[in-house]
mmCIF file of C-alpha atoms in Angstrom:
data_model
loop_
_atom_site.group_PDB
_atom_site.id
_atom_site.type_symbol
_atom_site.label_atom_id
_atom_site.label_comp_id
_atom_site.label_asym_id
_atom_site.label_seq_id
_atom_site.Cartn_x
_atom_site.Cartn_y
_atom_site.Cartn_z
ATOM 1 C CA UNK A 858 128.961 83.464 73.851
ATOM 2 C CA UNK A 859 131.484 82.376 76.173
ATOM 3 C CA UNK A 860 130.133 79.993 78.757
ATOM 4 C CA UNK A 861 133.395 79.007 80.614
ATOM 5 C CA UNK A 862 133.422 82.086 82.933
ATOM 6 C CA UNK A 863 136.760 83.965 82.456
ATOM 7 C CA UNK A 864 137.122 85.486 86.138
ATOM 8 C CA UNK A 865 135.285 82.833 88.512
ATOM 9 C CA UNK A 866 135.127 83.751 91.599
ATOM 10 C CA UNK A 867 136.389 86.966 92.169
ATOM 11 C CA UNK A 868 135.990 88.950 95.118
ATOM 12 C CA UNK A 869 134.170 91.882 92.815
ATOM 13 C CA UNK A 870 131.266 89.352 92.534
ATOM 14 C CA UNK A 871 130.342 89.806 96.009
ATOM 15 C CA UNK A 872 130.278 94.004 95.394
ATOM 16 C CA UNK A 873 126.467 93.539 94.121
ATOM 17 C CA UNK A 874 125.588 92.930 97.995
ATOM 18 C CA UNK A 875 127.177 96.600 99.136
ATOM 19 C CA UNK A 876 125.344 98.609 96.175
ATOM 20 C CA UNK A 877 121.950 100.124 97.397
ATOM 21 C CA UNK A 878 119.289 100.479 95.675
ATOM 22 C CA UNK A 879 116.653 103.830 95.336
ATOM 23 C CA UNK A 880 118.937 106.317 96.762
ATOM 24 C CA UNK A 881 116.663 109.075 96.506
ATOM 25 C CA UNK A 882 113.342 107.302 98.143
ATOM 26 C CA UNK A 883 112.890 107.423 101.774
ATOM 27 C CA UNK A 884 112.117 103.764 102.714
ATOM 28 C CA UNK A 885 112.435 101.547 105.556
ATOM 29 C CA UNK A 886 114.853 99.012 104.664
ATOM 30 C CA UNK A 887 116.859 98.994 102.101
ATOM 31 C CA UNK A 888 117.319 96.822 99.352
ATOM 32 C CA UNK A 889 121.193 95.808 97.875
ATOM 33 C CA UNK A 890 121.642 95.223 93.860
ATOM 34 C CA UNK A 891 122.190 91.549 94.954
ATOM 35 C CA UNK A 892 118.789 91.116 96.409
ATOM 36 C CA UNK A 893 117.044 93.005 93.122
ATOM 37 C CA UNK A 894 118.951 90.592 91.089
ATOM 38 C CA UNK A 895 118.049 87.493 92.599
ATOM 39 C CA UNK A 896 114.479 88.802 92.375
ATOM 40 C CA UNK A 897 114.764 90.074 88.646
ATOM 41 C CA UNK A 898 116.005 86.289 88.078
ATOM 42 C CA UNK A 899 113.150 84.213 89.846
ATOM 43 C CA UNK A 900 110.291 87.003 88.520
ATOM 44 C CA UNK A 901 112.176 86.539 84.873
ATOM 45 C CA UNK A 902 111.743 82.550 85.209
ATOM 46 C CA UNK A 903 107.757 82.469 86.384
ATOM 47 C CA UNK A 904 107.063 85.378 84.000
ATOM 48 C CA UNK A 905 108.728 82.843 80.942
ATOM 49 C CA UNK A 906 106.188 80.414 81.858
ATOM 50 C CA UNK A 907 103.252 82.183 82.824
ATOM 51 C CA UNK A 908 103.618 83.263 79.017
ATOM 52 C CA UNK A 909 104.593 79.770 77.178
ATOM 53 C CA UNK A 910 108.126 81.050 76.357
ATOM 54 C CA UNK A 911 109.871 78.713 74.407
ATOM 55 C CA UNK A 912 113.550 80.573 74.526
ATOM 56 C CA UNK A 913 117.107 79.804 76.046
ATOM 57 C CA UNK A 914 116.208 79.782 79.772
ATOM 58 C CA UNK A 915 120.472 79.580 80.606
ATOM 59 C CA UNK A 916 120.783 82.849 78.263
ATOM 60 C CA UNK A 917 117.749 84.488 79.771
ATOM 61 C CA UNK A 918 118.515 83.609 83.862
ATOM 62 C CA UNK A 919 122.207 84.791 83.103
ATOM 63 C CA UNK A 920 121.421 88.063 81.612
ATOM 64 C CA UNK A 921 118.353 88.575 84.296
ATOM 65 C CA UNK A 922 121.489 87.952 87.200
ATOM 66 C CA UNK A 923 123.316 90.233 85.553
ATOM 67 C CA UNK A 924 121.315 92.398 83.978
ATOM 68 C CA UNK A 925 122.389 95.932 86.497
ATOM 69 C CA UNK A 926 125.934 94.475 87.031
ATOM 70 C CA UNK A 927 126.946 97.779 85.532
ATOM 71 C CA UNK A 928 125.957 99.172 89.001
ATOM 72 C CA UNK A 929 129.126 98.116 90.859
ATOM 73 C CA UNK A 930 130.685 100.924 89.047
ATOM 74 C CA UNK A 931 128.639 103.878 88.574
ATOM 75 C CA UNK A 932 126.103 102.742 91.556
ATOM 76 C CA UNK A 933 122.223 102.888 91.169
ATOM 77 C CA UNK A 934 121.347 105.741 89.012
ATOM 78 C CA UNK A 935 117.944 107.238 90.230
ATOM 79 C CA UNK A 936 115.175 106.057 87.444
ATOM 80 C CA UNK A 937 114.028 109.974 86.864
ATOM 81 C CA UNK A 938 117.450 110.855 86.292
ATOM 82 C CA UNK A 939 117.906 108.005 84.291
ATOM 83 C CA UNK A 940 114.921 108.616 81.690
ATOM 84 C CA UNK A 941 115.714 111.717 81.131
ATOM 85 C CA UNK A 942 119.194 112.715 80.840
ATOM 86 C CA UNK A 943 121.283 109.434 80.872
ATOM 87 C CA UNK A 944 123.203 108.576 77.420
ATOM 88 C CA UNK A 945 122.895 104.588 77.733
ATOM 89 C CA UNK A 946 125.011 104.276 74.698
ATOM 90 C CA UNK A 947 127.650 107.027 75.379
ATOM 91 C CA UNK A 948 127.577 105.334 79.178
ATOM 92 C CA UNK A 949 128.295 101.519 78.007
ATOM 93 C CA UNK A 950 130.736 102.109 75.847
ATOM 94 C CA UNK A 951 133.311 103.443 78.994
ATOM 95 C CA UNK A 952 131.525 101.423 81.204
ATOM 96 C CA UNK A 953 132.348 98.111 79.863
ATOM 97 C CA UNK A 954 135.856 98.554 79.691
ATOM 98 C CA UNK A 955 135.737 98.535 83.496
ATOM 99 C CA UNK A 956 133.417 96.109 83.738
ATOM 100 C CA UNK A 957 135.824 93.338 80.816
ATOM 101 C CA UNK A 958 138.073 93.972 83.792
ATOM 102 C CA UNK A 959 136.548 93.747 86.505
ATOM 103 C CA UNK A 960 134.610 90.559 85.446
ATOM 104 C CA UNK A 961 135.601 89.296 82.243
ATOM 105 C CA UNK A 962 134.244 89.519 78.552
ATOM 106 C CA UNK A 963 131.987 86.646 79.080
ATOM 107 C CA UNK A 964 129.436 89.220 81.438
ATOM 108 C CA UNK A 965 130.048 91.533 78.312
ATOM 109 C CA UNK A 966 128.791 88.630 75.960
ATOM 110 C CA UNK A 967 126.163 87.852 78.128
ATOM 111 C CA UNK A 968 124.712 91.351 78.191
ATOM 112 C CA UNK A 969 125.233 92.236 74.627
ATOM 113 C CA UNK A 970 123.979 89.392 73.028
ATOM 114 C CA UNK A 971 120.823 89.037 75.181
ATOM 115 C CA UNK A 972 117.514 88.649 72.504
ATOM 116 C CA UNK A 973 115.505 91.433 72.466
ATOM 117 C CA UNK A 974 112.526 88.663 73.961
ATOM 118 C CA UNK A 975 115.300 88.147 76.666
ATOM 119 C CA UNK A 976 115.875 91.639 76.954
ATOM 120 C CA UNK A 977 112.081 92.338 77.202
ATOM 121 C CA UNK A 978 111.111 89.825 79.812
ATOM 122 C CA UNK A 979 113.944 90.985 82.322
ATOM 123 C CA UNK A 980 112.322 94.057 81.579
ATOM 124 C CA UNK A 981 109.191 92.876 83.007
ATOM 125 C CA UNK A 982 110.401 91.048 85.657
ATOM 126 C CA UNK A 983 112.815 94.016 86.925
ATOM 127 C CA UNK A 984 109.645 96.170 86.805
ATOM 128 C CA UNK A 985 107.955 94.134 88.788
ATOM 129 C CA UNK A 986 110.680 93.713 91.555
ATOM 130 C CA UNK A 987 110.264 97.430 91.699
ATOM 131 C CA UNK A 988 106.457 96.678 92.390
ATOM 132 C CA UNK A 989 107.066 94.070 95.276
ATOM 133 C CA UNK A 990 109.634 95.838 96.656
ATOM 134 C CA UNK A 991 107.283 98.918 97.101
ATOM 135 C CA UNK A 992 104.271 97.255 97.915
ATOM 136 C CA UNK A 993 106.254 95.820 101.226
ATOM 137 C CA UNK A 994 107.211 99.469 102.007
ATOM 138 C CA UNK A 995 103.928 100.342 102.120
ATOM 139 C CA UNK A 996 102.660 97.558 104.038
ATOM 140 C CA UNK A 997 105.904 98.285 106.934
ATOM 141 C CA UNK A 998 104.203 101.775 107.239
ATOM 142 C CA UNK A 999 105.714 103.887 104.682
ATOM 143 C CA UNK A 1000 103.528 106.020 102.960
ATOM 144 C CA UNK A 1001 106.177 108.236 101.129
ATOM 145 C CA UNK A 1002 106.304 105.706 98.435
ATOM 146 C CA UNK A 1003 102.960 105.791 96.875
ATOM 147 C CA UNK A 1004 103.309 108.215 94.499
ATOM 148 C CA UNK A 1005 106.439 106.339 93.037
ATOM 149 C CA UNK A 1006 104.365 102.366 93.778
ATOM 150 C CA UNK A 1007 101.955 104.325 91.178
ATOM 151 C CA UNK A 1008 104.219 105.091 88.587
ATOM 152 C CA UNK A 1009 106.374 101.566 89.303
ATOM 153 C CA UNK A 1010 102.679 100.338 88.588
ATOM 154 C CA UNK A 1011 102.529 101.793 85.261
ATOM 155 C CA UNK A 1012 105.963 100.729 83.533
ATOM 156 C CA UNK A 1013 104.989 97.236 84.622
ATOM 157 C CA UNK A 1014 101.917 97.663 82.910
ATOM 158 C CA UNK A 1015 103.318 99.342 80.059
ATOM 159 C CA UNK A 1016 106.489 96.559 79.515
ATOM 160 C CA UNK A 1017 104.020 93.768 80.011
ATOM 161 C CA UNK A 1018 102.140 94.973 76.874
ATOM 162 C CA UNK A 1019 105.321 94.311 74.853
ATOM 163 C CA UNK A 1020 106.077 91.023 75.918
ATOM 164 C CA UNK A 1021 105.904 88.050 73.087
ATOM 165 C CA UNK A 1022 103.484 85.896 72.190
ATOM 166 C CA UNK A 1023 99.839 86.592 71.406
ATOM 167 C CA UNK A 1024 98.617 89.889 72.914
ATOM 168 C CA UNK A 1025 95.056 88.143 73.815
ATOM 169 C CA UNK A 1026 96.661 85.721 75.779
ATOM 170 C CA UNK A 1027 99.565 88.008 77.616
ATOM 171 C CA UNK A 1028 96.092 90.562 78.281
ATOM 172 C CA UNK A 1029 94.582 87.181 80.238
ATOM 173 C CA UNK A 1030 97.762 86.143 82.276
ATOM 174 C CA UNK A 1031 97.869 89.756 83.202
ATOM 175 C CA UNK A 1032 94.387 89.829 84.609
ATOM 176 C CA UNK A 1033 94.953 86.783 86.299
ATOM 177 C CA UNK A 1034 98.495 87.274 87.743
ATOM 178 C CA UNK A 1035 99.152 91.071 87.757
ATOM 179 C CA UNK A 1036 96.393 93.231 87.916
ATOM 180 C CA UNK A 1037 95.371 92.544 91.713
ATOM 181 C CA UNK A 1038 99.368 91.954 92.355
ATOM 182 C CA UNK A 1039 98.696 94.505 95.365
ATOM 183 C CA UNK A 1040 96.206 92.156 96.606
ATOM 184 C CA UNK A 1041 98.375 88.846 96.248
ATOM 185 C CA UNK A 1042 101.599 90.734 97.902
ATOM 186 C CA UNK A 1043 99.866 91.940 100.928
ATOM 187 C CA UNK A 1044 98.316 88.452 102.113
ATOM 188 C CA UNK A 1045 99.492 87.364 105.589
ATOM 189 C CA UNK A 1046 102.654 85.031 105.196
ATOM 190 C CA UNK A 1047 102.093 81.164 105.561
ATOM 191 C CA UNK A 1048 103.804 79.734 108.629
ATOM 192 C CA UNK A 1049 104.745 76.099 109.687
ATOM 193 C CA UNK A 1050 101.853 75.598 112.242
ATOM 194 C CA UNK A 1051 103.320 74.295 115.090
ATOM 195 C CA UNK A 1052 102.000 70.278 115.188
ATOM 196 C CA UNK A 1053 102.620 69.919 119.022
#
């Protein structure tokens, strides 16, 4: 992999802010591909050490960063539509000729050569940005979303079950992480009490 980034930066860096995110869900605010990459990122990072992960934490926080990228060009692809009728492979392969040019074959190196443990964990962690994301819709009033918070609910649980390590001990970090993550998110926020 190339570390020494080959287009540093360039204004199309900044295009991750302007791309929004669940384009088919009414909700009330809207989140950018930036924000659900910074989130993917952090989530990826505490989710490697809830579970012990001994990887390449540089390879795995660069491919969670840019692990939608691919979204500056052909935007966010709703997930239904996505499951069933997008051709990932058929996709990347036109897709990254835009995106070598757009950001250099480093991002391409980054993305390709991700682990599949890499690969899984960003999985996780994207999943459960989806989760977050939906449980503060809810909580602003929102009750269209609860239907899709169930099914967001689901592929978390479902990609946790594949993460690595020993599937006792992923089973016990997700009871004592995940499992009431509705509870956890919906706690009132701590505030700097004013001293005076």
């Amino acid at each position: 992999m190339t570390y020494t980034p080959v287009k540093p930066f360039a204004q199309s860096w900044r295009d991750m802010a302007h791309i929004p995110r669940w384009v088919i869900l009414r909700k009330n605010r809207q989140q950018n591909l930036a924000e659900h990459s910074y989130y993917v990122t952090l989530y990826a990072d505490q989710v490697a050490r809830l579970i012990g992960w001994r990887g390449n934490y540089g390879d795995l926080m660069r491919y969670a960063l840019l692990h939608d990228i691919d979204e500056t060009i052909t935007g966010d692809i709703p997930g239904p539509a996505k499951r069933a009728a997008w051709d990932k492979t058929r996709a990347e392969e036109r897709i990254e000729r835009v995106m070598t040019a757009k950001y250099g074959l480093d991002v391409i190196d980054a993305r390709s050569s991700a682990t599949r443990e890499v690969r899984t964990i960003v999985s996780v962690a994207d999943a459960l940005d989806e989760v977050c994301y939906l449980l503060e819709e809810i909580m602003s009033g929102n009750t269209w979303v609860h239907t899709v918070y169930g099914e967001a609910f689901d592929r978390l649980a479902s990609r946790w079950q594949c993460l690595p390590g020993d599937p006792d001990f992923i089973e016990e970090v997700w009871h004592k992480h995940i499992s009431d993550l509705h509870a956890e998110q919906t706690k009132p926020p701590v505030l700097l009490e004013d001293m005076l």
